[in-house]
CSV table of C-alpha atoms in Angstrom, one decimal:
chain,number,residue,atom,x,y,z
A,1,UNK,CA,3.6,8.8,30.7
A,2,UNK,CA,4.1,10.6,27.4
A,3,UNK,CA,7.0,10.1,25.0
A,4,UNK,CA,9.8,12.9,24.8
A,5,UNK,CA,9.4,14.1,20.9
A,6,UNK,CA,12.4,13.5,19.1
A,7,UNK,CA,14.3,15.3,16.0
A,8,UNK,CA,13.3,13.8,12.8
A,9,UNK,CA,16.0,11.5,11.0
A,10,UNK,CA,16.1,9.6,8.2
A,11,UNK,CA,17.4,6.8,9.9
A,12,UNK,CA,15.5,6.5,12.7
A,13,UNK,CA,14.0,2.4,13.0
A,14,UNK,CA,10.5,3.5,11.4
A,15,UNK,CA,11.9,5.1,8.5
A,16,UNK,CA,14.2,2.4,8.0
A,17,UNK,CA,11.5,0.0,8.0
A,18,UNK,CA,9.8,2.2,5.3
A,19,UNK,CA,13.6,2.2,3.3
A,20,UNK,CA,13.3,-1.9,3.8
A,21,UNK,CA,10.1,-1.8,2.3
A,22,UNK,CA,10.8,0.2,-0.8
A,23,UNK,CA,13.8,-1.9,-1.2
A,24,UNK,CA,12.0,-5.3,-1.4
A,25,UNK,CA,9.7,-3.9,-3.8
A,26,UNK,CA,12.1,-4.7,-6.5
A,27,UNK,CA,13.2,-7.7,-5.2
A,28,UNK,CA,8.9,-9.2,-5.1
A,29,UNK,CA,8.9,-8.0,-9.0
A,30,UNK,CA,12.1,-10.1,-10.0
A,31,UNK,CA,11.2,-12.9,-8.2
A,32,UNK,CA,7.5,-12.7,-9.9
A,33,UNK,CA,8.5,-12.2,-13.4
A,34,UNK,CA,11.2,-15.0,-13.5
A,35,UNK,CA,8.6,-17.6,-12.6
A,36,UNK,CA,10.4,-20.4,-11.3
A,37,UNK,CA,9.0,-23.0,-9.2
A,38,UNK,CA,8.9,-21.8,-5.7
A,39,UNK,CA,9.7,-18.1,-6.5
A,40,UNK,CA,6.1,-17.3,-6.1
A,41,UNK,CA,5.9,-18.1,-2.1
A,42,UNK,CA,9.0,-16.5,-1.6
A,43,UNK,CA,7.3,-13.1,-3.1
A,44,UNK,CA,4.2,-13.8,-1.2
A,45,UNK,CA,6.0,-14.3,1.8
A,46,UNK,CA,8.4,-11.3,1.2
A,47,UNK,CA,5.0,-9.1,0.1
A,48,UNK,CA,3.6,-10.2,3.4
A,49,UNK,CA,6.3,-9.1,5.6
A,50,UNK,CA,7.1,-5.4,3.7
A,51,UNK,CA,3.1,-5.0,4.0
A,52,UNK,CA,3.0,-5.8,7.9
A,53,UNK,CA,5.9,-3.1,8.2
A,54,UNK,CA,3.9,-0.7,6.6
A,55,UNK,CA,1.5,-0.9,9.9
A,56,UNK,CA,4.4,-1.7,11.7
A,57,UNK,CA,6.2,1.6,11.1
A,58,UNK,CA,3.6,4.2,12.3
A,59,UNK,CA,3.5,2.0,15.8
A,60,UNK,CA,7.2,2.1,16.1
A,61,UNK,CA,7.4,6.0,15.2
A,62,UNK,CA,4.6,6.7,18.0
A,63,UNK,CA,6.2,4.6,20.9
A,64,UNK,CA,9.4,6.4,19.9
A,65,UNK,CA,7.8,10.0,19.5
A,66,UNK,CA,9.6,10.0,15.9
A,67,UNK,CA,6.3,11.1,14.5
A,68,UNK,CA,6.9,13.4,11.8
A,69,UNK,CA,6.3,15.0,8.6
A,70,UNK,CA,9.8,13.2,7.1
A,71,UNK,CA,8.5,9.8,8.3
A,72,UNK,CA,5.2,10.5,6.9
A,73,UNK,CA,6.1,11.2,4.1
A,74,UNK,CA,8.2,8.2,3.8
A,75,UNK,CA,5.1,5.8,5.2
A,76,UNK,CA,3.4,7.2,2.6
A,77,UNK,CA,6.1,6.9,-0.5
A,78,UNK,CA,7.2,2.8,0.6
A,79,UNK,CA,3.5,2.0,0.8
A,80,UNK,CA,2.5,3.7,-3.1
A,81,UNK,CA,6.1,2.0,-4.2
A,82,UNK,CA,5.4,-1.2,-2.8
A,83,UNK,CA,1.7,-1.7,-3.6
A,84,UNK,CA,1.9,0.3,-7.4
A,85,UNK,CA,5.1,-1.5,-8.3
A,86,UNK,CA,3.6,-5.0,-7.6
A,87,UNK,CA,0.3,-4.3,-9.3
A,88,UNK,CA,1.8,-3.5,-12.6
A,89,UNK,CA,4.3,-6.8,-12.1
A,90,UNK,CA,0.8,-8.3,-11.6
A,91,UNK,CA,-0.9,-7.2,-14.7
A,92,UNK,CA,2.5,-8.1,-16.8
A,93,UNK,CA,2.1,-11.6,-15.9
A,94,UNK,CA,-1.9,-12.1,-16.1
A,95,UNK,CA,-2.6,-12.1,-12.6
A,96,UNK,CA,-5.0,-9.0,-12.9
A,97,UNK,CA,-6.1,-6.7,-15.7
A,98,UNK,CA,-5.2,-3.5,-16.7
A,99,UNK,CA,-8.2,-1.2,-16.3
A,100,UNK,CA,-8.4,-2.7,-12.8
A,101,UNK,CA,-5.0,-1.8,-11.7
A,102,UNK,CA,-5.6,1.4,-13.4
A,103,UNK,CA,-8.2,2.5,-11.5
A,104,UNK,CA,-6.3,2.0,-8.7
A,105,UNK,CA,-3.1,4.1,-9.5
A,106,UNK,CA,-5.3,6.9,-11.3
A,107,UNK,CA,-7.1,7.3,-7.6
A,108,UNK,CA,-3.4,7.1,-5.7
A,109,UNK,CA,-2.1,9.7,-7.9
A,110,UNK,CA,-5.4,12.0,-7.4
A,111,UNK,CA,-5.4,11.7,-3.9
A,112,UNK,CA,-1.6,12.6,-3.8
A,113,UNK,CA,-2.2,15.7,-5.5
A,114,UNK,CA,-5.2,16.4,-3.2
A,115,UNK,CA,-2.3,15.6,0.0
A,116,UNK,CA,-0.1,17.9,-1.6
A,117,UNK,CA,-2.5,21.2,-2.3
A,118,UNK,CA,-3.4,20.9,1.4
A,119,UNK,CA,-0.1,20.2,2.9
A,120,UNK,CA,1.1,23.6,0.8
A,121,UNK,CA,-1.8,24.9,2.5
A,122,UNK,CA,-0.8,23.5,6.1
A,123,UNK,CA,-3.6,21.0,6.2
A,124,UNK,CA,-3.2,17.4,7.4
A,125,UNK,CA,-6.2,15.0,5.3
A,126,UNK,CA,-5.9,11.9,8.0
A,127,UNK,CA,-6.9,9.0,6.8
A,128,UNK,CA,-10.3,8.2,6.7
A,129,UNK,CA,-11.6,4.7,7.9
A,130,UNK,CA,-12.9,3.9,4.4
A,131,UNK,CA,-9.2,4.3,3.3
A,132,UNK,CA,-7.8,2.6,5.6
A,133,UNK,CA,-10.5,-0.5,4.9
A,134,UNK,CA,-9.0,-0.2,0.8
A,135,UNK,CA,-5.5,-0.6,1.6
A,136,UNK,CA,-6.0,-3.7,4.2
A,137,UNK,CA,-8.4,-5.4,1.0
A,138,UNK,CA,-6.0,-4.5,-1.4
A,139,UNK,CA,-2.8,-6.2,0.2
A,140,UNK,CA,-5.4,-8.9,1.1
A,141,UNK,CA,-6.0,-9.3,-2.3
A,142,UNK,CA,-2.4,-9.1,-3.7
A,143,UNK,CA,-1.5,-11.8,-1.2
A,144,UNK,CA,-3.9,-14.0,-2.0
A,145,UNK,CA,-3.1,-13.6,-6.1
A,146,UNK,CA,0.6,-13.9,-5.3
A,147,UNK,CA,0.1,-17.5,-3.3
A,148,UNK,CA,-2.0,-18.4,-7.0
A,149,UNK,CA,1.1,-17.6,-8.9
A,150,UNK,CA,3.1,-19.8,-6.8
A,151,UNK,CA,0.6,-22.6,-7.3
A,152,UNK,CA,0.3,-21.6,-11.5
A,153,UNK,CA,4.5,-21.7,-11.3
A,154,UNK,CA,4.5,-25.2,-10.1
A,155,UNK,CA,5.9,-24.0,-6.6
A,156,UNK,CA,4.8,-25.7,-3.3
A,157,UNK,CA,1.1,-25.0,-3.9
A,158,UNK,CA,1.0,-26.5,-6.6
A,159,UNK,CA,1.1,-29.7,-5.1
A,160,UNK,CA,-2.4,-28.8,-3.0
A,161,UNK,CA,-5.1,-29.6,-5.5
A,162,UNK,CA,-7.7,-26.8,-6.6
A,163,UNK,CA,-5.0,-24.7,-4.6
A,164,UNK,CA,-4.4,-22.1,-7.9
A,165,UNK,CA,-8.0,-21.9,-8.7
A,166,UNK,CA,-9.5,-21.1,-5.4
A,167,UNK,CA,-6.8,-18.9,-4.7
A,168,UNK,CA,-6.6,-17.1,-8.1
A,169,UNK,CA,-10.8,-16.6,-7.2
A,170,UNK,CA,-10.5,-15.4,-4.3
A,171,UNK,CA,-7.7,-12.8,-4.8
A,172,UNK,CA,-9.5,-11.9,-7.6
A,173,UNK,CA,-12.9,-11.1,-6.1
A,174,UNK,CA,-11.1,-9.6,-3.3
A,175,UNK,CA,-9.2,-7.0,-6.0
A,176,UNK,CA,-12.8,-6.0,-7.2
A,177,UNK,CA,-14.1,-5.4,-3.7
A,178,UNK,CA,-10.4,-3.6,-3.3
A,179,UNK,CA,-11.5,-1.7,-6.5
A,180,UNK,CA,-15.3,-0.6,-5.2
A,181,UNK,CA,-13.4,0.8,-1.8
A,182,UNK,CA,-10.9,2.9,-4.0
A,183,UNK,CA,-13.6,4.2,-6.2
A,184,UNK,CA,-16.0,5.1,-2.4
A,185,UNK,CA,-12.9,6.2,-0.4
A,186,UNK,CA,-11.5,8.1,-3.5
A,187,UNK,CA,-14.6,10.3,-3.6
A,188,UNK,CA,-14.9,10.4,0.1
A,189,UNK,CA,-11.6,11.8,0.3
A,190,UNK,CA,-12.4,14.2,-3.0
A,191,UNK,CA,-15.4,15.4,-1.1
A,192,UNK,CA,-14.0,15.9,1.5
A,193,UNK,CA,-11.4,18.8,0.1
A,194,UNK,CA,-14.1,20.3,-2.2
A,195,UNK,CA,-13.9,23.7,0.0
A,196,UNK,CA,-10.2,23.8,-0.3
A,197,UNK,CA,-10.9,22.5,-4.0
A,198,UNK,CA,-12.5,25.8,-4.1
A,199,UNK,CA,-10.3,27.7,-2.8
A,200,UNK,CA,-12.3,28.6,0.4
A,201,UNK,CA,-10.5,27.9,3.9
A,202,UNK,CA,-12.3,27.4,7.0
């Protein structure tokens, strides 16, 4: 049984999802950068849902046959927003350092441009499985650092002992393997458009 294709709207449920996730973007900062006890969980746990939407969303738009290049193009904007905006929150309070995070936007904004020369060109890049592997480490990761900051902020985790140090390790260890997959998928990606790099089309 297939699904009857439907018109693309802005406010259809999966690009309202993506809208949600934009707007808690913000809302994960604020609560970061005030740093009182027990605002740290509450952006961890407010992280964790907009990132499940951002799987959620492509599901929903299938089922619904609300595929589209509008709610691609949303997916695509609430996930950069969401992951860029908390990383730099992250390196303004210590939680990771700059030439990491860095690394990670300079690659986002390279592959963007890539996206863009071949969608004025009518090509679709799909994403690749190393990719998709670099996004699920690197909201892994941010998870892992924002449950640290809860436990460095004297919120509930605090209270578990060793809880900031094994946490702040492990997100930490987790950004670097996040950092090696955005480096590897980056050039896979870049490889990958050489020819239209070049000019040449198949």
């Amino acid at each position: 049984m297939t699904t009857e294709r439907r018109p693309p709207r802005i406010g259809s449920p999966a690009n309202l999802l993506g809208i949600a996730r934009i707007a808690a973007t913000p809302v994960v900062i604020v609560l970061m950068l005030i740093g009182t006890p027990g605002f740290g969980l509450a952006a961890a746990i407010l992280f964790g849902i907009a990132a499940w939407t951002d799987f959620l969303d492509g599901w929903v738009a299938r089922r619904r046959g609300e595929v589209s290049p509008l709610g691609v193009f949303m997916d695509l904007t609430a996930d950069k927003v969401l992951v860029s905006g908390v990383l730099v929150a992250m390196v303004e309070v210590g939680l990771l350092p700059t030439w990491m995070v860095a690394t990670i936007l300079v690659r986002e904004l390279v592959i963007a441009g890539v996206r863009q020369m071949a969608a004025a060109a009518d090509i679709v890049i799909a994403a690749k499985p190393l990719g998709k592997a670099k996004t699920l480490t690197t909201l892994a990761g941010m998870g892992l650092l924002l449950l640290a900051w809860d436990a460095a902020t004297g919120g509930p985790l605090a209270g578990i002992g060793g809880a900031e140090a094994a946490l702040t390790a492990a997100g930490f260890w987790t950004m670097v393997v996040a950092t090696v997959l955005t480096l590897v998928s980056g050039w896979d990606y870049l490889a990958g458009a050489m020819p239209l790099l070049r000019g040449e089309r198949s």
